[in-house]
Coordinates of C-alpha atoms and ligand atoms in Angstrom, one line a residue:
M1 CA 68.6 75.0 76.5
I2 CA 68.1 76.3 80.0
P3 CA 71.7 76.8 81.2
Y4 CA 72.9 75.7 84.7
G5 CA 74.1 79.3 85.2
R6 CA 74.3 82.5 83.3
Q7 CA 75.0 86.2 83.7
S8 CA 72.3 88.9 84.1
V9 CA 73.4 91.9 82.1
S10 CA 71.3 95.1 82.0
E11 CA 71.2 98.0 79.7
K12 CA 72.9 100.0 82.5
D13 CA 75.8 97.5 82.5
I14 CA 76.1 97.8 78.7
Q15 CA 76.1 101.6 78.9
A16 CA 78.8 101.5 81.6
V17 CA 81.1 99.5 79.2
V18 CA 80.3 101.6 76.2
D19 CA 81.2 104.7 78.2
V20 CA 84.6 103.3 78.8
L21 CA 85.1 102.8 75.1
R22 CA 84.5 106.5 74.5
S23 CA 86.9 107.4 77.4
D24 CA 90.6 108.0 77.5
F25 CA 91.5 104.7 79.2
L26 CA 90.8 101.2 78.1
T27 CA 93.2 99.8 80.8
Q28 CA 94.8 101.2 83.9
G29 CA 92.4 104.1 84.2
P30 CA 90.1 105.2 87.1
R31 CA 87.6 102.3 87.0
V32 CA 89.8 99.5 88.2
P33 CA 90.7 101.3 91.5
A34 CA 87.1 102.4 91.8
F35 CA 86.0 98.7 91.4
E36 CA 88.6 97.6 94.0
R37 CA 87.4 100.2 96.5
A38 CA 83.8 99.3 96.0
I39 CA 84.4 95.6 96.5
A40 CA 86.6 96.2 99.5
A41 CA 83.9 98.4 101.1
H42 CA 81.1 96.0 100.3
V43 CA 82.8 93.0 102.0
G44 CA 84.6 95.0 104.7
A45 CA 88.2 94.2 103.7
K46 CA 91.0 96.8 103.9
H47 CA 92.5 96.0 100.4
A48 CA 91.3 94.7 97.1
V49 CA 93.5 94.0 94.1
A50 CA 91.7 93.4 90.7
V51 CA 93.2 90.9 88.3
N52 CA 92.1 89.3 85.0
S53 CA 90.7 86.1 86.6
A54 CA 90.3 84.2 89.9
T55 CA 92.9 81.8 88.6
S56 CA 95.4 84.7 88.4
A57 CA 94.2 85.9 91.8
L58 CA 94.9 82.4 93.3
H59 CA 98.4 82.3 91.7
L60 CA 99.3 85.8 93.0
A61 CA 97.9 84.9 96.5
C62 CA 100.2 81.9 96.7
L63 CA 103.2 83.9 95.5
V64 CA 102.7 86.8 98.0
L65 CA 102.4 84.3 100.8
G66 CA 105.8 82.9 99.7
L67 CA 104.7 79.5 98.4
G68 CA 107.5 77.8 96.5
A69 CA 109.4 74.6 95.8
G70 CA 109.5 72.4 98.9
D71 CA 106.3 73.8 100.3
A72 CA 102.8 72.2 100.3
L73 CA 99.4 73.6 99.5
W74 CA 96.2 71.7 100.5
T75 CA 92.7 72.3 99.2
S76 CA 89.4 70.6 98.7
P77 CA 89.1 67.9 96.0
N78 CA 85.6 69.0 95.3
S79 CA 86.5 72.1 93.3
F80 CA 87.6 73.5 90.0
V81 CA 91.1 72.6 89.1
A82 CA 92.3 76.2 89.6
S83 CA 92.0 75.8 93.3
S84 CA 95.0 73.4 93.3
N85 CA 96.8 74.4 90.1
C86 CA 97.9 77.6 91.8
G87 CA 100.1 75.6 94.1
L88 CA 101.6 73.7 91.2
Y89 CA 102.4 77.0 89.4
C90 CA 104.6 77.9 92.3
G91 CA 106.4 74.6 92.2
A92 CA 104.8 73.4 95.5
R93 CA 103.4 70.0 96.3
V94 CA 99.6 69.8 96.3
D95 CA 97.4 67.6 98.5
F96 CA 93.7 67.5 99.3
V97 CA 91.5 67.2 102.4
D98 CA 88.3 65.2 102.0
I99 CA 84.9 66.9 102.3
D100 CA 82.1 67.1 104.9
P101 CA 79.3 65.0 103.4
R102 CA 76.7 67.6 104.4
T103 CA 78.3 70.9 103.2
Y104 CA 80.5 69.4 100.5
N105 CA 83.2 71.8 101.8
M106 CA 86.6 70.8 103.2
C107 CA 85.9 68.9 106.5
P108 CA 87.7 70.6 109.4
R109 CA 87.9 67.3 111.3
A110 CA 89.6 65.6 108.4
L111 CA 91.9 68.6 108.1
R112 CA 92.9 68.3 111.8
R113 CA 93.6 64.6 111.4
K114 CA 95.7 65.2 108.3
L115 CA 97.6 68.1 110.0
E116 CA 98.4 65.9 113.0
T117 CA 99.8 63.2 110.7
A118 CA 101.7 65.8 108.7
R119 CA 103.2 67.4 111.8
S120 CA 104.6 64.0 112.9
A121 CA 106.1 63.6 109.5
G122 CA 107.4 67.2 109.4
R123 CA 105.4 67.9 106.3
L124 CA 102.9 70.6 107.3
P125 CA 101.4 72.6 104.5
K126 CA 102.3 76.3 104.1
I127 CA 98.9 77.2 102.7
V128 CA 95.4 75.7 103.0
V129 CA 92.8 76.8 100.5
P130 CA 89.2 76.2 101.7
V131 CA 86.7 76.5 98.8
H132 CA 83.3 77.9 99.6
F133 CA 81.5 75.3 97.5
S134 CA 78.2 76.4 95.9
G135 CA 78.5 79.8 97.7
Q136 CA 78.3 78.4 101.2
S137 CA 81.2 79.4 103.4
S138 CA 83.5 76.7 104.8
D139 CA 83.7 76.6 108.6
M140 CA 86.1 79.5 108.8
D141 CA 86.3 79.6 112.6
A142 CA 87.5 76.0 112.7
I143 CA 90.0 76.5 109.9
G144 CA 91.2 79.8 111.4
E145 CA 91.9 78.0 114.7
L146 CA 93.8 75.2 113.0
A147 CA 95.8 77.8 111.1
R148 CA 97.0 79.4 114.4
E149 CA 97.7 76.0 116.0
F150 CA 99.6 74.5 113.0
G151 CA 101.0 77.7 111.6
F152 CA 99.7 77.7 108.0
R153 CA 98.3 80.5 105.9
V154 CA 94.7 80.5 104.6
I155 CA 93.5 81.6 101.1
E156 CA 89.7 81.4 100.8
D157 CA 88.7 80.4 97.2
A158 CA 85.5 82.4 97.4
S159 CA 84.9 82.2 93.6
H160 CA 81.3 81.0 94.3
A161 CA 80.7 83.1 97.4
I162 CA 80.6 86.9 96.9
G163 CA 77.5 88.1 98.6
G164 CA 77.5 85.4 101.2
S165 CA 78.6 85.5 104.8
W166 CA 79.9 83.3 107.7
R167 CA 78.5 84.0 111.2
G168 CA 77.7 87.6 110.1
S169 CA 81.0 88.4 108.5
P170 CA 80.8 88.9 104.8
V171 CA 82.8 86.4 102.7
G172 CA 85.9 88.4 101.6
S173 CA 86.3 90.3 104.9
C174 CA 89.2 87.8 105.7
A175 CA 88.1 87.6 109.3
H176 CA 89.7 84.2 109.5
S177 CA 92.1 84.1 106.6
D178 CA 95.0 85.9 105.0
I179 CA 93.5 86.3 101.6
A180 CA 90.2 85.7 99.9
V181 CA 89.7 85.4 96.1
F182 CA 86.5 86.2 94.0
S183 CA 85.8 85.2 90.4
F184 CA 83.8 87.3 88.0
H185 CA 83.4 84.7 85.3
P186 CA 79.9 85.0 83.7
V187 CA 78.5 82.0 85.5
K188 CA 79.5 83.3 88.9
I189 CA 77.3 85.7 91.1
I190 CA 78.4 88.9 89.4
T191 CA 80.5 89.2 86.3
S192 CA 83.1 91.4 84.6
G193 CA 83.4 89.0 81.6
E194 CA 86.6 87.5 82.9
G195 CA 88.0 88.8 86.2
G196 CA 89.1 88.2 89.7
M197 CA 89.8 90.0 92.9
I198 CA 92.2 89.5 95.8
L199 CA 91.0 90.7 99.2
T200 CA 93.2 91.1 102.2
N201 CA 93.6 93.1 105.4
D202 CA 97.4 93.0 105.1
A203 CA 98.8 96.1 103.3
A204 CA 102.2 94.4 102.5
L205 CA 100.4 91.4 100.8
A206 CA 98.3 93.8 98.7
S207 CA 101.2 95.9 97.5
R208 CA 103.1 92.8 96.5
A209 CA 100.1 91.5 94.6
I210 CA 99.8 94.9 92.8
E211 CA 103.4 94.7 91.7
L212 CA 103.2 91.0 90.6
R213 CA 100.0 91.6 88.5
S214 CA 102.1 94.0 86.4
H215 CA 105.4 92.4 85.7
G216 CA 106.9 92.8 89.2
V217 CA 107.4 96.5 88.5
T218 CA 107.1 99.4 91.0
R219 CA 107.1 103.2 90.7
D220 CA 107.0 103.6 94.4
P221 CA 110.3 105.1 95.6
D222 CA 110.0 103.4 99.0
R223 CA 109.9 100.1 97.2
M224 CA 112.8 100.8 94.9
V225 CA 116.3 99.3 95.3
R226 CA 117.9 102.4 93.7
P227 CA 115.4 105.3 94.2
G228 CA 115.9 108.7 92.6
G229 CA 116.8 109.6 89.0
G230 CA 114.2 110.8 86.6
A231 CA 110.5 110.8 87.1
W232 CA 110.2 108.2 84.3
R233 CA 112.0 105.6 86.4
Y234 CA 110.4 102.3 87.4
E235 CA 112.1 99.3 88.8
Q236 CA 111.4 95.6 88.3
I237 CA 111.8 94.2 91.8
G238 CA 110.1 90.8 91.3
L239 CA 109.2 88.4 88.5
G240 CA 105.6 89.3 87.8
F241 CA 103.0 88.8 85.0
N242 CA 100.5 90.8 83.0
Y243 CA 97.4 89.8 85.1
R244 CA 95.8 93.3 84.8
M245 CA 92.0 93.9 84.6
T246 CA 90.8 96.2 81.8
E247 CA 88.6 99.3 82.3
M248 CA 85.8 97.6 80.4
Q249 CA 85.9 94.7 82.8
A250 CA 86.0 97.0 85.8
A251 CA 83.1 99.1 84.5
L252 CA 81.0 96.0 84.1
G253 CA 82.0 94.7 87.5
L254 CA 81.2 98.0 89.2
S255 CA 77.8 98.2 87.6
Q256 CA 77.1 94.6 88.4
L257 CA 78.1 95.1 92.1
E258 CA 75.1 97.4 92.5
E259 CA 72.9 94.4 91.8
L260 CA 74.7 91.9 94.0
V261 CA 72.3 91.9 96.9
R262 CA 69.3 91.6 94.6
F263 CA 71.0 88.7 92.6
V264 CA 71.6 86.7 95.8
V265 CA 68.1 87.3 97.1
A266 CA 66.7 86.1 93.7
R267 CA 68.8 83.0 94.0
H268 CA 67.5 82.3 97.4
A269 CA 63.9 82.7 96.3
L270 CA 64.5 80.2 93.4
A271 CA 66.3 77.8 95.7
A272 CA 63.4 77.9 98.2
R273 CA 61.1 77.0 95.3
Y274 CA 63.3 74.0 94.5
D275 CA 63.4 73.0 98.1
E276 CA 59.7 72.9 98.3
A277 CA 59.0 71.3 95.0
L278 CA 61.6 68.5 95.2
R279 CA 61.4 67.5 98.8
D280 CA 59.4 64.3 98.2
L281 CA 61.7 63.1 95.4
P282 CA 64.6 60.6 96.0
L283 CA 67.1 63.4 96.1
V284 CA 69.4 64.8 98.8
L285 CA 68.7 68.5 98.7
P286 CA 71.4 71.1 99.5
W287 CA 71.9 71.5 103.3
R288 CA 72.1 75.1 104.6
H289 CA 74.6 75.5 107.4
P290 CA 72.8 77.6 110.0
D291 CA 75.9 79.8 110.5
S292 CA 76.3 80.5 106.8
Y293 CA 74.4 82.8 104.4
S294 CA 75.1 81.2 101.0
A295 CA 75.5 83.2 97.8
L296 CA 73.9 80.1 96.2
H297 CA 76.1 80.0 93.1
L298 CA 75.0 76.3 92.6
Y299 CA 72.0 74.3 93.5
V300 CA 73.3 70.7 93.7
V301 CA 71.2 67.6 94.4
Q302 CA 72.4 64.1 95.0
I303 CA 70.4 61.2 93.5
E304 CA 69.5 58.7 96.3
D305 CA 70.7 55.1 95.8
H306 CA 67.1 53.9 95.8
A307 CA 66.0 56.3 93.1
P308 CA 64.5 54.6 90.0
I309 CA 67.2 55.9 87.7
G310 CA 70.9 56.8 88.3
R311 CA 72.8 60.0 87.8
M312 CA 73.9 59.2 84.3
E313 CA 70.4 58.5 83.1
L314 CA 68.9 61.4 84.9
F315 CA 71.5 63.7 83.4
E316 CA 70.8 62.5 79.9
R317 CA 67.0 62.7 80.3
L318 CA 67.2 66.3 81.5
R319 CA 69.6 67.4 78.8
E320 CA 67.2 65.8 76.2
E321 CA 64.5 68.0 77.7
G322 CA 66.6 71.1 77.0
I323 CA 67.8 71.5 80.6
G324 CA 71.5 72.3 80.8
V325 CA 72.2 70.4 84.0
N326 CA 75.9 70.0 84.9
V327 CA 78.1 68.3 87.4
H328 CA 80.3 70.0 90.0
Y329 CA 82.9 68.8 90.5
I330 CA 84.9 65.9 89.1
P331 CA 87.2 65.4 92.1
I332 CA 90.5 67.2 91.1
H333 CA 92.7 64.3 92.2
T334 CA 91.1 62.0 89.7
Q335 CA 92.0 64.2 86.7
P336 CA 94.7 62.6 84.5
Y337 CA 97.2 65.4 85.3
Y338 CA 96.8 64.7 89.0
S339 CA 96.9 60.9 88.5
A340 CA 100.3 61.4 86.9
L341 CA 101.3 63.2 90.2
G342 CA 100.5 60.0 92.1
F343 CA 96.9 60.5 93.2
Q344 CA 94.5 57.6 92.9
V345 CA 90.8 56.9 92.8
G346 CA 89.9 56.1 96.4
D347 CA 92.2 58.7 98.0
F348 CA 89.2 61.0 99.0
P349 CA 86.2 58.7 99.2
L350 CA 83.7 61.2 100.4
A351 CA 84.3 63.6 97.5
E352 CA 84.2 60.7 95.1
R353 CA 81.0 59.3 96.5
Y354 CA 79.4 62.8 96.4
Y355 CA 80.5 63.3 92.8
S356 CA 79.1 59.9 91.7
R357 CA 75.6 61.1 92.7
A358 CA 75.7 64.9 92.2
I359 CA 73.9 67.0 89.6
S360 CA 73.7 70.8 89.5
L361 CA 70.2 72.1 88.5
P362 CA 69.9 75.4 86.6
L363 CA 70.0 78.4 88.9
Y364 CA 70.7 82.1 88.0
A365 CA 69.4 85.4 89.2
D366 CA 67.1 86.0 86.1
M367 CA 65.8 82.5 85.9
S368 CA 62.0 82.7 85.3
E369 CA 59.6 80.7 87.4
A370 CA 58.3 79.1 84.1
A371 CA 61.8 77.8 83.3
Q372 CA 62.2 76.5 86.8
D373 CA 58.8 74.8 86.7
H374 CA 60.0 73.1 83.5
V375 CA 63.0 71.7 85.4
I376 CA 60.9 70.7 88.3
S377 CA 58.3 68.8 86.2
A378 CA 61.1 67.0 84.3
L379 CA 62.6 65.9 87.6
I380 CA 59.3 64.7 88.9
E381 CA 58.6 62.9 85.6
A382 CA 62.0 61.2 85.6
L383 CA 62.1 60.2 89.3
R384 CA 58.5 59.1 89.9
R385 CA 58.4 55.4 90.5
Ligands
PLP401 C1 85.4 79.7 88.6 C2 86.3 79.1 89.6 C3 87.7 79.4 89.6 C4 88.4 80.1 88.5 O1 87.8 81.4 88.2 P1 88.3 82.1 86.9 O2 87.9 83.5 87.2 O3 87.5 81.5 85.8 O4 89.7 82.0 86.7 C5 88.5 79.0 90.7 N1 87.9 78.3 91.7 C6 86.6 78.0 91.7 C7 86.1 77.2 92.9 C8 85.8 78.4 90.7 O5 84.5 78.0 90.6

């Protein structure tokens, strides 16, 4: 089966992990801070805090921004459930903003309308989480302006988007946000097995995240309530978790980071081949925002209504051909857990309409042209009238 996405792991990556196993530290050694510094330098953020997943990173991001019961968090319905679950973990209310039908990202105009209504009702969100779907940045200038006007904080869910940029600023530089979050799950752009990273330019947010990823404990005398005593002393000053990244994960991530630019360039070359080969088929091809350089995590097409077969049949035919197509995403608000919170089908019609026609074609840095040609011929075969 040709997967929709997969990691590219080299012998150098493997050696980097093996070296850790022969070293003194399997966790909390030198590689985690080295990985943090390397990612921060790469994207131009002041601080990076490594954790064991992007889900943990989103949770800590919400906590350090003070999200709690009585607050609200808004995100895009066209995302993985982690983008909104982070709000629920904090006891906050969660709501969604419908997508722009061209980018499939949160629509800034829909966001403004919803903010104006919420302001009249006195129910403005504390945090908005734009998701850079498929690796293409959301309109961060527009969202940053709304944040200043309406007084909310911004967490970028950049799980798809390391290696991308918005108007020349690398995603993760937090030029228009408080925090950005990366995922290093194996299907994402670079991997550490499991892993995530919090990026911010705010030192206080970073130090709180560092405490919360390790039980809410500090050894910094300046942070202690009762400093002094023996050198063994640590203090628990918050209720944290064990969200730490291991040295093996950090070593893999560091080694992968060296290939990031090459991986994204390879994804662009493959996407350009899809663009060319599929342009006469009844498909809506991915639109590239001129201000955005996408990391191209996903290559999603929508089946036109006049196509000879629908999404279900196309999906099944491609799977039968050994092509591991997928669908991103089932709108979060239609999940049973969210229905139980009161959301209904019809609440976010553009995300729902997009979902009903979307299919993600295989795309990963090491995909061979032969594998891609197999996907292309299967699509032509299935969609020719
Ligand atoms: C993958 C993903 C996450 C969660 O990442 P993990 O590292 O697996 O926890 C969150 N948001 C989006 C948009 C994702 O694609």
